CSV table of C-alpha atoms in Angstrom, one decimal:
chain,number,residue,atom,x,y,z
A,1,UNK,CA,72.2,59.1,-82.0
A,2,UNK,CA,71.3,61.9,-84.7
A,3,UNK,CA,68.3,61.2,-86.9
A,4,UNK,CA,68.4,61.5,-90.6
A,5,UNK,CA,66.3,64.7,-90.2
A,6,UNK,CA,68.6,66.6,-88.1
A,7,UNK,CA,71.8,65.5,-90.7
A,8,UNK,CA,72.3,69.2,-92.5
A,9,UNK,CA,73.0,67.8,-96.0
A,10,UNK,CA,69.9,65.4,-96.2
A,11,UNK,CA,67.6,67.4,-93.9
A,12,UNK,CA,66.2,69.3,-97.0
A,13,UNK,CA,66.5,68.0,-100.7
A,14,UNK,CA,65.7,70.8,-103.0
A,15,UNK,CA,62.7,69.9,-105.2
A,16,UNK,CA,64.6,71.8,-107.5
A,17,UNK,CA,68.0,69.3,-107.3
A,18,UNK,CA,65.7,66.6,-107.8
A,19,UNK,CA,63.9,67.8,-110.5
A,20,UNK,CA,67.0,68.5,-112.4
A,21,UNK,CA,68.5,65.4,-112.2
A,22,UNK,CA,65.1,63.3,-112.9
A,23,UNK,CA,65.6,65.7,-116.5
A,24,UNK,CA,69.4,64.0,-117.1
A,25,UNK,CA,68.1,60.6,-116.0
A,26,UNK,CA,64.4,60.8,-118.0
A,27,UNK,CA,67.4,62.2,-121.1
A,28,UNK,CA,69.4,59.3,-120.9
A,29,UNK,CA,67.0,56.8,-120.8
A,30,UNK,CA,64.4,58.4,-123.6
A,31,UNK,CA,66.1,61.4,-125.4
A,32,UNK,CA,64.3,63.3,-127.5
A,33,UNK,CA,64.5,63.2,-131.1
A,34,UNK,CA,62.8,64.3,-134.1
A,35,UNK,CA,59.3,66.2,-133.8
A,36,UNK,CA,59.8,66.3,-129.8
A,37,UNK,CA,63.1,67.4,-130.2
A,38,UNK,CA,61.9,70.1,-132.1
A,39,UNK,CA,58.9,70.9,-129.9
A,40,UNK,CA,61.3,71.2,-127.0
A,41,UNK,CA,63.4,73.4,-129.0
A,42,UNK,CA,60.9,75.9,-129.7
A,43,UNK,CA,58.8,75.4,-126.1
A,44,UNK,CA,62.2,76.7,-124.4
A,45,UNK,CA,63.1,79.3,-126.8
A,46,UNK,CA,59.8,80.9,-125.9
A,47,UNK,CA,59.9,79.7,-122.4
A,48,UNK,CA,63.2,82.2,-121.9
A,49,UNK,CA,61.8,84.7,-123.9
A,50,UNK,CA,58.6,84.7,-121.4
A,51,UNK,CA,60.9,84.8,-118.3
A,52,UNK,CA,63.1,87.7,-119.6
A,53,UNK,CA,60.0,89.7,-120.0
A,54,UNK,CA,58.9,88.7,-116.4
A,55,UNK,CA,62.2,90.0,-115.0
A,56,UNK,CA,61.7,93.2,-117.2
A,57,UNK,CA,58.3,93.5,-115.4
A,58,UNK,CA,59.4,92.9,-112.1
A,59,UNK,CA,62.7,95.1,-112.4
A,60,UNK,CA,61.5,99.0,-112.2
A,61,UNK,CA,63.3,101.0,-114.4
A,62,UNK,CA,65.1,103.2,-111.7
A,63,UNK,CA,66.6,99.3,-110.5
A,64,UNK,CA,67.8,98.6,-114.0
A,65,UNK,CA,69.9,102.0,-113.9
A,66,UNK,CA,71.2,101.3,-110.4
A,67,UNK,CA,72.3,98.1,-111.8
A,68,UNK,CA,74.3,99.2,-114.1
A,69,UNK,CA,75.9,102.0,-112.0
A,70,UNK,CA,76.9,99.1,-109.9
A,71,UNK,CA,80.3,99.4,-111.8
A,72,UNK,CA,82.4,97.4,-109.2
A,73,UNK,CA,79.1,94.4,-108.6
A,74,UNK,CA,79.5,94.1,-112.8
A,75,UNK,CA,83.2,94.1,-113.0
A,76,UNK,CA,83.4,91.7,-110.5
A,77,UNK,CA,81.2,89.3,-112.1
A,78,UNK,CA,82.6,90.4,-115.5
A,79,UNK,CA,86.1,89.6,-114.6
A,80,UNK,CA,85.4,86.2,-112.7
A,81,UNK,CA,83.6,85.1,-115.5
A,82,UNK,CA,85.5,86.5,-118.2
A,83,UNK,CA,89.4,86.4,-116.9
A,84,UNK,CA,89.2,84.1,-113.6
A,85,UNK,CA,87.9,81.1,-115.3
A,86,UNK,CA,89.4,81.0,-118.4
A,87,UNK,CA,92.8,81.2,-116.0
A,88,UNK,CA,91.5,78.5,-114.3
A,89,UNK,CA,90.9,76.8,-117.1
A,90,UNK,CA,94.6,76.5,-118.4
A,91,UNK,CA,95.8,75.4,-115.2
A,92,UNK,CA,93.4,72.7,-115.3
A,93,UNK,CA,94.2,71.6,-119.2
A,94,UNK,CA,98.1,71.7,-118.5
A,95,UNK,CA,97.4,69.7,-114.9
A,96,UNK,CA,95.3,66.8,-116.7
A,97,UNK,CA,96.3,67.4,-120.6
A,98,UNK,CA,97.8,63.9,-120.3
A,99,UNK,CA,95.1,62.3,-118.8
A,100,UNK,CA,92.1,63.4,-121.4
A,101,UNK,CA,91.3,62.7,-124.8
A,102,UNK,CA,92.4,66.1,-126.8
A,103,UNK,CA,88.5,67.3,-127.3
A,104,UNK,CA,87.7,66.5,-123.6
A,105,UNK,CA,90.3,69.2,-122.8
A,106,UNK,CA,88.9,71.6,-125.3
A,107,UNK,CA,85.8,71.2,-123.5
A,108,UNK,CA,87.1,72.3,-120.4
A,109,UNK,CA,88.8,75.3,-122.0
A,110,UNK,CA,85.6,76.3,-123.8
A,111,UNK,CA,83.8,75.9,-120.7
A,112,UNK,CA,85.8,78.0,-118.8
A,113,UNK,CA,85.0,81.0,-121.8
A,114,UNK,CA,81.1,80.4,-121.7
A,115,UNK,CA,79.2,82.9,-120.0
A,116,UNK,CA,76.9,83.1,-116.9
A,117,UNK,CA,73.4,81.0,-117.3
A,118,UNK,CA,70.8,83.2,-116.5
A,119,UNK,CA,67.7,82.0,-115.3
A,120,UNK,CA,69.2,79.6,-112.9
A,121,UNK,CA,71.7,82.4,-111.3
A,122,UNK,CA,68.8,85.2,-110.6
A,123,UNK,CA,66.7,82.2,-108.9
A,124,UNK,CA,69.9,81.5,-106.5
A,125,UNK,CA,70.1,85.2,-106.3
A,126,UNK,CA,67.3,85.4,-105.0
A,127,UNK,CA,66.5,82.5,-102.9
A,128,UNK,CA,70.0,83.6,-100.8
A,129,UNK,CA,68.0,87.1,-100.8
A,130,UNK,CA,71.0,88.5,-102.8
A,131,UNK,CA,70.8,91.5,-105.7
A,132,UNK,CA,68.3,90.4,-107.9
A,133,UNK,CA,68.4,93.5,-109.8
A,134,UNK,CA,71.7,93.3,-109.9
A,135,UNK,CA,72.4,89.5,-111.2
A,136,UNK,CA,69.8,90.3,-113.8
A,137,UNK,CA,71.5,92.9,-115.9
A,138,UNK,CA,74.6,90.7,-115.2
A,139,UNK,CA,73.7,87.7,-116.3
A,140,UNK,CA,72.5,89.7,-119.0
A,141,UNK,CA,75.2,91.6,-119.9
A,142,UNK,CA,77.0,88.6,-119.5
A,143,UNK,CA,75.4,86.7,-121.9
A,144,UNK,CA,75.1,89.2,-124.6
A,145,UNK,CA,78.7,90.0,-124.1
A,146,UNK,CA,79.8,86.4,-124.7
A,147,UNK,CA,78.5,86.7,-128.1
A,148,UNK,CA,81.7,88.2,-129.1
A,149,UNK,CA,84.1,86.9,-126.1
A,150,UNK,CA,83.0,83.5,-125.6
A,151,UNK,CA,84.4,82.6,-129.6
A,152,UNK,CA,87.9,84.8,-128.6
A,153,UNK,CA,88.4,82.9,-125.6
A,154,UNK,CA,87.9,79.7,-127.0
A,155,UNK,CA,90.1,80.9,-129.9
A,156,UNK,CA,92.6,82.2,-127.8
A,157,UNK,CA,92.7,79.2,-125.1
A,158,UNK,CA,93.0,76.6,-127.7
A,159,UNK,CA,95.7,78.2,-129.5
A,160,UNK,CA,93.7,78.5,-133.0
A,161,UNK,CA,91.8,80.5,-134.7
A,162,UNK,CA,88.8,79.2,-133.4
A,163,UNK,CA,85.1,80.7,-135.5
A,164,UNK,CA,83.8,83.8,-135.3
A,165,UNK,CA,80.1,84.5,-133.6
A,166,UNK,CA,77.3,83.1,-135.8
A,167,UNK,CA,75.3,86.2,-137.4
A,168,UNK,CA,72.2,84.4,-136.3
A,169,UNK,CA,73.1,83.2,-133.4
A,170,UNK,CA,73.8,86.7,-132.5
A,171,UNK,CA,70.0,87.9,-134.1
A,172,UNK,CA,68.2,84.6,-131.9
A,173,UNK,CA,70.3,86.1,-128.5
A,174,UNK,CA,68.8,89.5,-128.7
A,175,UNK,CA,65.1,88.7,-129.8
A,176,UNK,CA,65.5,85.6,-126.9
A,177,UNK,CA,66.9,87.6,-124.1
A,178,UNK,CA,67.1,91.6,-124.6
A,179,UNK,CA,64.5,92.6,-126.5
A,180,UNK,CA,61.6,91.0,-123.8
A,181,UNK,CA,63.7,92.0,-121.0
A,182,UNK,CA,63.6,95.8,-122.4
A,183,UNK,CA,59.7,94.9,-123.7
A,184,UNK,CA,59.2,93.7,-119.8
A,185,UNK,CA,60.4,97.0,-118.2
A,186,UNK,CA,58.1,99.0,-120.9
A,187,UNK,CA,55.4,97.0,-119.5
A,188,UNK,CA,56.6,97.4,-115.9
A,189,UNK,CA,54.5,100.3,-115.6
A,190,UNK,CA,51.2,98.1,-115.2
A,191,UNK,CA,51.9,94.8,-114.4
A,192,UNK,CA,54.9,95.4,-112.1
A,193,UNK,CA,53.0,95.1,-109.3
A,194,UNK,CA,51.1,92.1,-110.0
A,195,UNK,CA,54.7,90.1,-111.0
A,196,UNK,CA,56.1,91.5,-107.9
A,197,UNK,CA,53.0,90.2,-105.9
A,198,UNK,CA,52.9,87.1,-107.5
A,199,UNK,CA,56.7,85.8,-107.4
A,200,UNK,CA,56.5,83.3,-105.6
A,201,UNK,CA,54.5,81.1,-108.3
A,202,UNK,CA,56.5,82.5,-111.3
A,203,UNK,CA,59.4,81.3,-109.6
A,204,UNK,CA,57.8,77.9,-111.0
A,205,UNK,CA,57.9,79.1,-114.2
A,206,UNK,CA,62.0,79.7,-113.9
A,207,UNK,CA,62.7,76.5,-112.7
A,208,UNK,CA,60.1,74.8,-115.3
A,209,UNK,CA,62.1,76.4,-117.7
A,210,UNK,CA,65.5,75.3,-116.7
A,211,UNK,CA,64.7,71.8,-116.4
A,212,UNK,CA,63.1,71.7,-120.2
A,213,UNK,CA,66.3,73.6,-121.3
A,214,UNK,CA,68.4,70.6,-119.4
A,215,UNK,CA,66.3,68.0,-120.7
A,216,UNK,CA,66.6,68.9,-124.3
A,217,UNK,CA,70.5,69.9,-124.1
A,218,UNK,CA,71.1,66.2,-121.9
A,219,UNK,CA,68.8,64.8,-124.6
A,220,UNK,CA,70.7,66.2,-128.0
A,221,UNK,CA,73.9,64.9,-126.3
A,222,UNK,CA,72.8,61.5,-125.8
A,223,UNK,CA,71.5,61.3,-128.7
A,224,UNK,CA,75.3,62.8,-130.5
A,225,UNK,CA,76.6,59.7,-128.9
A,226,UNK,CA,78.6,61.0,-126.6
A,227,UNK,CA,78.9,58.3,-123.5
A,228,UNK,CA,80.3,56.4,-126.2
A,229,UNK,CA,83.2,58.2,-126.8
A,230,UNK,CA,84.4,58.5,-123.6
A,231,UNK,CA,85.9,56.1,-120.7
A,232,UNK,CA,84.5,56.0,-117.0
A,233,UNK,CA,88.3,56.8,-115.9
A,234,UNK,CA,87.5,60.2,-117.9
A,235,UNK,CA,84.2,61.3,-117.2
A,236,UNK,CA,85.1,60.6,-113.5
A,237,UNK,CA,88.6,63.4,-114.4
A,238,UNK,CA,86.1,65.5,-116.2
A,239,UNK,CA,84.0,65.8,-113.3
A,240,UNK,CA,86.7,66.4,-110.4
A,241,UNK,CA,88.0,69.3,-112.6
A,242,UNK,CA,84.4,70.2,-112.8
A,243,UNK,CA,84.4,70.4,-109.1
A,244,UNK,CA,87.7,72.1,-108.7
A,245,UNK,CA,86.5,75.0,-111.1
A,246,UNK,CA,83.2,75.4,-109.5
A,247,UNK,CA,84.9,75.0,-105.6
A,248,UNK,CA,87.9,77.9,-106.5
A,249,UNK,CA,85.3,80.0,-108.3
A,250,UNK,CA,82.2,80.1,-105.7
A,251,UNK,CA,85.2,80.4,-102.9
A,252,UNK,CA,87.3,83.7,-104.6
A,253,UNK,CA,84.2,85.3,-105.6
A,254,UNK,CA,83.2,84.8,-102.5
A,255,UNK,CA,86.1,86.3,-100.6
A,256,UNK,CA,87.6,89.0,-103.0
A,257,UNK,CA,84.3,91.1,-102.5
A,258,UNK,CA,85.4,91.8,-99.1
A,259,UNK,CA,88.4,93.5,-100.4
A,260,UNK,CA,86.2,96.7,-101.2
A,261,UNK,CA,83.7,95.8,-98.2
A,262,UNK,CA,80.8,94.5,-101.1
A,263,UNK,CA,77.6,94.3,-98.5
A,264,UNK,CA,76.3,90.8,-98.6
A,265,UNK,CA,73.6,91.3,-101.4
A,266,UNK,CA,76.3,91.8,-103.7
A,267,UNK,CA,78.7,89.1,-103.0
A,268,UNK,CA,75.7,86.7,-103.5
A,269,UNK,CA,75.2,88.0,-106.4
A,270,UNK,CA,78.9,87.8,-108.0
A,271,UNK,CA,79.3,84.1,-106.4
A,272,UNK,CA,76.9,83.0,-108.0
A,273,UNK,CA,76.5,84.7,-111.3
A,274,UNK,CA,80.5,84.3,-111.5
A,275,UNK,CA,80.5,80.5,-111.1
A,276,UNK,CA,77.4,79.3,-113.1
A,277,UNK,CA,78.0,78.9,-117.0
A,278,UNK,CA,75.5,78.8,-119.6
A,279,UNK,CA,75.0,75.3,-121.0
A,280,UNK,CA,72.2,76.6,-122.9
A,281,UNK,CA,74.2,78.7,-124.6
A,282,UNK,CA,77.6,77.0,-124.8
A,283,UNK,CA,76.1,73.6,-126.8
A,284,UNK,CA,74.8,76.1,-129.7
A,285,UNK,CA,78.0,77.8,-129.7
A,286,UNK,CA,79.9,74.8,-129.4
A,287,UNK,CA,78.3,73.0,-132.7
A,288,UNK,CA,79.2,76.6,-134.6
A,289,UNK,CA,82.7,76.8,-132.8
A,290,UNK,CA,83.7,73.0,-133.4
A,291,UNK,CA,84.1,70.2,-136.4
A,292,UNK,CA,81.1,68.2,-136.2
A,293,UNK,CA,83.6,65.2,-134.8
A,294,UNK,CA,84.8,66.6,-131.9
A,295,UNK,CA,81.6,68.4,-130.4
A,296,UNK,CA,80.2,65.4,-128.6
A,297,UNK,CA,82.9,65.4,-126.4
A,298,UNK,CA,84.0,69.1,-126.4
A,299,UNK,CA,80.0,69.7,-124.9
A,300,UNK,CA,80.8,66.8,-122.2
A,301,UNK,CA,82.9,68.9,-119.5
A,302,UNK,CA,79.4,71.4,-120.5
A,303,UNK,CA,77.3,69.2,-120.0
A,304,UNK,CA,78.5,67.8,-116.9
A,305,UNK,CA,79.3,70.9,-114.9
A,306,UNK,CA,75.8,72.1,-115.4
A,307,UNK,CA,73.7,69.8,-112.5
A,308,UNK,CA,76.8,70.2,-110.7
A,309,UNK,CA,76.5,74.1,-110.7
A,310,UNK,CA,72.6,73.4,-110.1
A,311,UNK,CA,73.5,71.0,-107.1
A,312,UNK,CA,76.1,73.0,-105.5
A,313,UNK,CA,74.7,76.2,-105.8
A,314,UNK,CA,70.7,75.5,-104.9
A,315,UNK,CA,72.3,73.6,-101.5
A,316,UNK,CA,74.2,77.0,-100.7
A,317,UNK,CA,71.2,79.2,-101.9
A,318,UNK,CA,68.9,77.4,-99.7
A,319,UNK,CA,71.3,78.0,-96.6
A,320,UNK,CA,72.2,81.5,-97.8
A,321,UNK,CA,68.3,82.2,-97.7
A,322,UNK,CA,67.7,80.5,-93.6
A,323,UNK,CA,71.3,82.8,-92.5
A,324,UNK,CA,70.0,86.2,-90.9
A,325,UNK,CA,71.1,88.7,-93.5
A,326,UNK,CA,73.3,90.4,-91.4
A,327,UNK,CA,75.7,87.2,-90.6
A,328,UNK,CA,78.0,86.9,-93.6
């Protein structure tokens, strides 16, 4: 008879997992509001900011370039975030229009045009010893290219008109995330080293980060009322479509590398910067994108897919990381 220990699944819990899910739980029970909303606001608008410049610093210059010249690494990501989901994403609104509420359905479409989170994709990236370099600047590009794409998508998906990108939204995205990444690789010259030498505790800072961010974005959507809205029967649809979208994504992007013989650092890197989506970024857009009405439950398929993405992919990262890197 096996002991629990030697059962796979439960023979290592990610710290991480747990952490993530004792953010939604502590949301639910005591979101917060007012002055601590605010705090929490600001603490992980600085908090990203602060990362970005650490992966600036830890990226040499030379890295960022090959990066880029990685055409077929960023095109790959590019297209499964860009073109693969949002394709997905129709086939999933006509398969179980019927069965949701209309803004639960225009929650899955915009979900499927948000693009890649960042912080948590680069940590995966890494922890599966993946491109790091390389899911950087494409998980930045990513996100600084769904700026403009995110708001056509959604337009386009839904059949409207949709909004255009907020001005300031745009302004907040570049002083947030591009401007201390470029400000990090200035300063790469000096402290490279010592963030290089000393990743293994910033990686604390990451994930610190990324539970605050889920925290405060579980915390505004409790607090929007949005479990009130919705029946069991649907959350439980809106979370097997979740699944399906997350399962076909992680498995094609996956696979389709090997079509061009992508080394294994590389299809790490597209898996998982391909199948995360940013809820950070998508409630913002969503509340610029959306009547006030609907955007409790167009942020619900967002909201839900995101420990789902952090579940999935930290269990596959951790056994991505403990596989010899030449099996794969």
């Amino acid at each position: 008879m096996r002991r629990w220990s030697e059962v796979p699944v439960l023979r290592r819990v990610e710290p991480f997992v747990v952490a993530i899910l004792t953010a939604v739980l502590v949301a639910a029970l005591l979101p917060a509001g007012g002055a601590v909303a605010t705090g929490f606001s600001w603490g992980t608008t600085i908090g990203v900011g602060v990362l970005f410049f650490v992966y600036g610093a830890r990226m040499a210059p030379a890295e960022a370039v090959a990066g880029l010249r990685n055409w077929r690494l960023q095109g790959a990501v590019g297209a499964t975030t860009f073109l693969l989901f949002p394709l997905l994403g129709l086939l999933m609104a006509f398969v179980v229009g019927g069965l949701l509420d209309d803004g639960l359905v225009a929650g899955l479409l915009f979900l499927s045009a948000l693009p890649s989170t960042v912080q948590s994709c680069v940590v995966f990236t890494a922890m599966a010893h993946g491109n790091v370099p390389g899911a950087v600047v494409s998980a930045t590009v990513s996100n600084l290219a769904g700026i403009g794409l995110t708001p056509l998508l959604a337009a386009l998906l839904l059949g409207s008109s949709g909004a255009g990108p907020d001005a300031g939204a745009v302004g907040r995205i570049l002083l947030q995330l591009l401007v201390p990444f470029l400000a990090g690789l200035v300063a790469g010259r000096w402290i490279g080293e010592w963030v290089r030498a000393h990743k293994r505790r910033l990686t604390l800072l990451d994930r610190g980060v990324i539970v605050a961010v889920v925290y405060a974005a579980f915390s505004r959507g409790v607090r929007q009322g949005v479990w009130q809205e919705v029946t069991v029967a649907e959350v439980v649809v809106v979370l097997l479509c979740a699944a399906a979208f997350l399962a076909a994504v992680l498995a094609v992007a996956w696979w389709a590398p090997r079509l061009w013989r992508a080394n294994r650092g590389d299809r790490v890197t597209i898996a998982f910067c391909g199948s995360n989506k940013s809820l950070a970024t998508g409630l913002p857009m969503a509340t610029v994108l959306f009547d006030p009405h609907v955007v409790g439950l167009v942020a619900l398929p967002v909201i839900l897919y995101h420990p789902l993405q952090i579940t999935v992919c930290s269990f596959l990262a951790g056994r991505l990381g403990r596989t010899p890197l030449l099996q794969g």
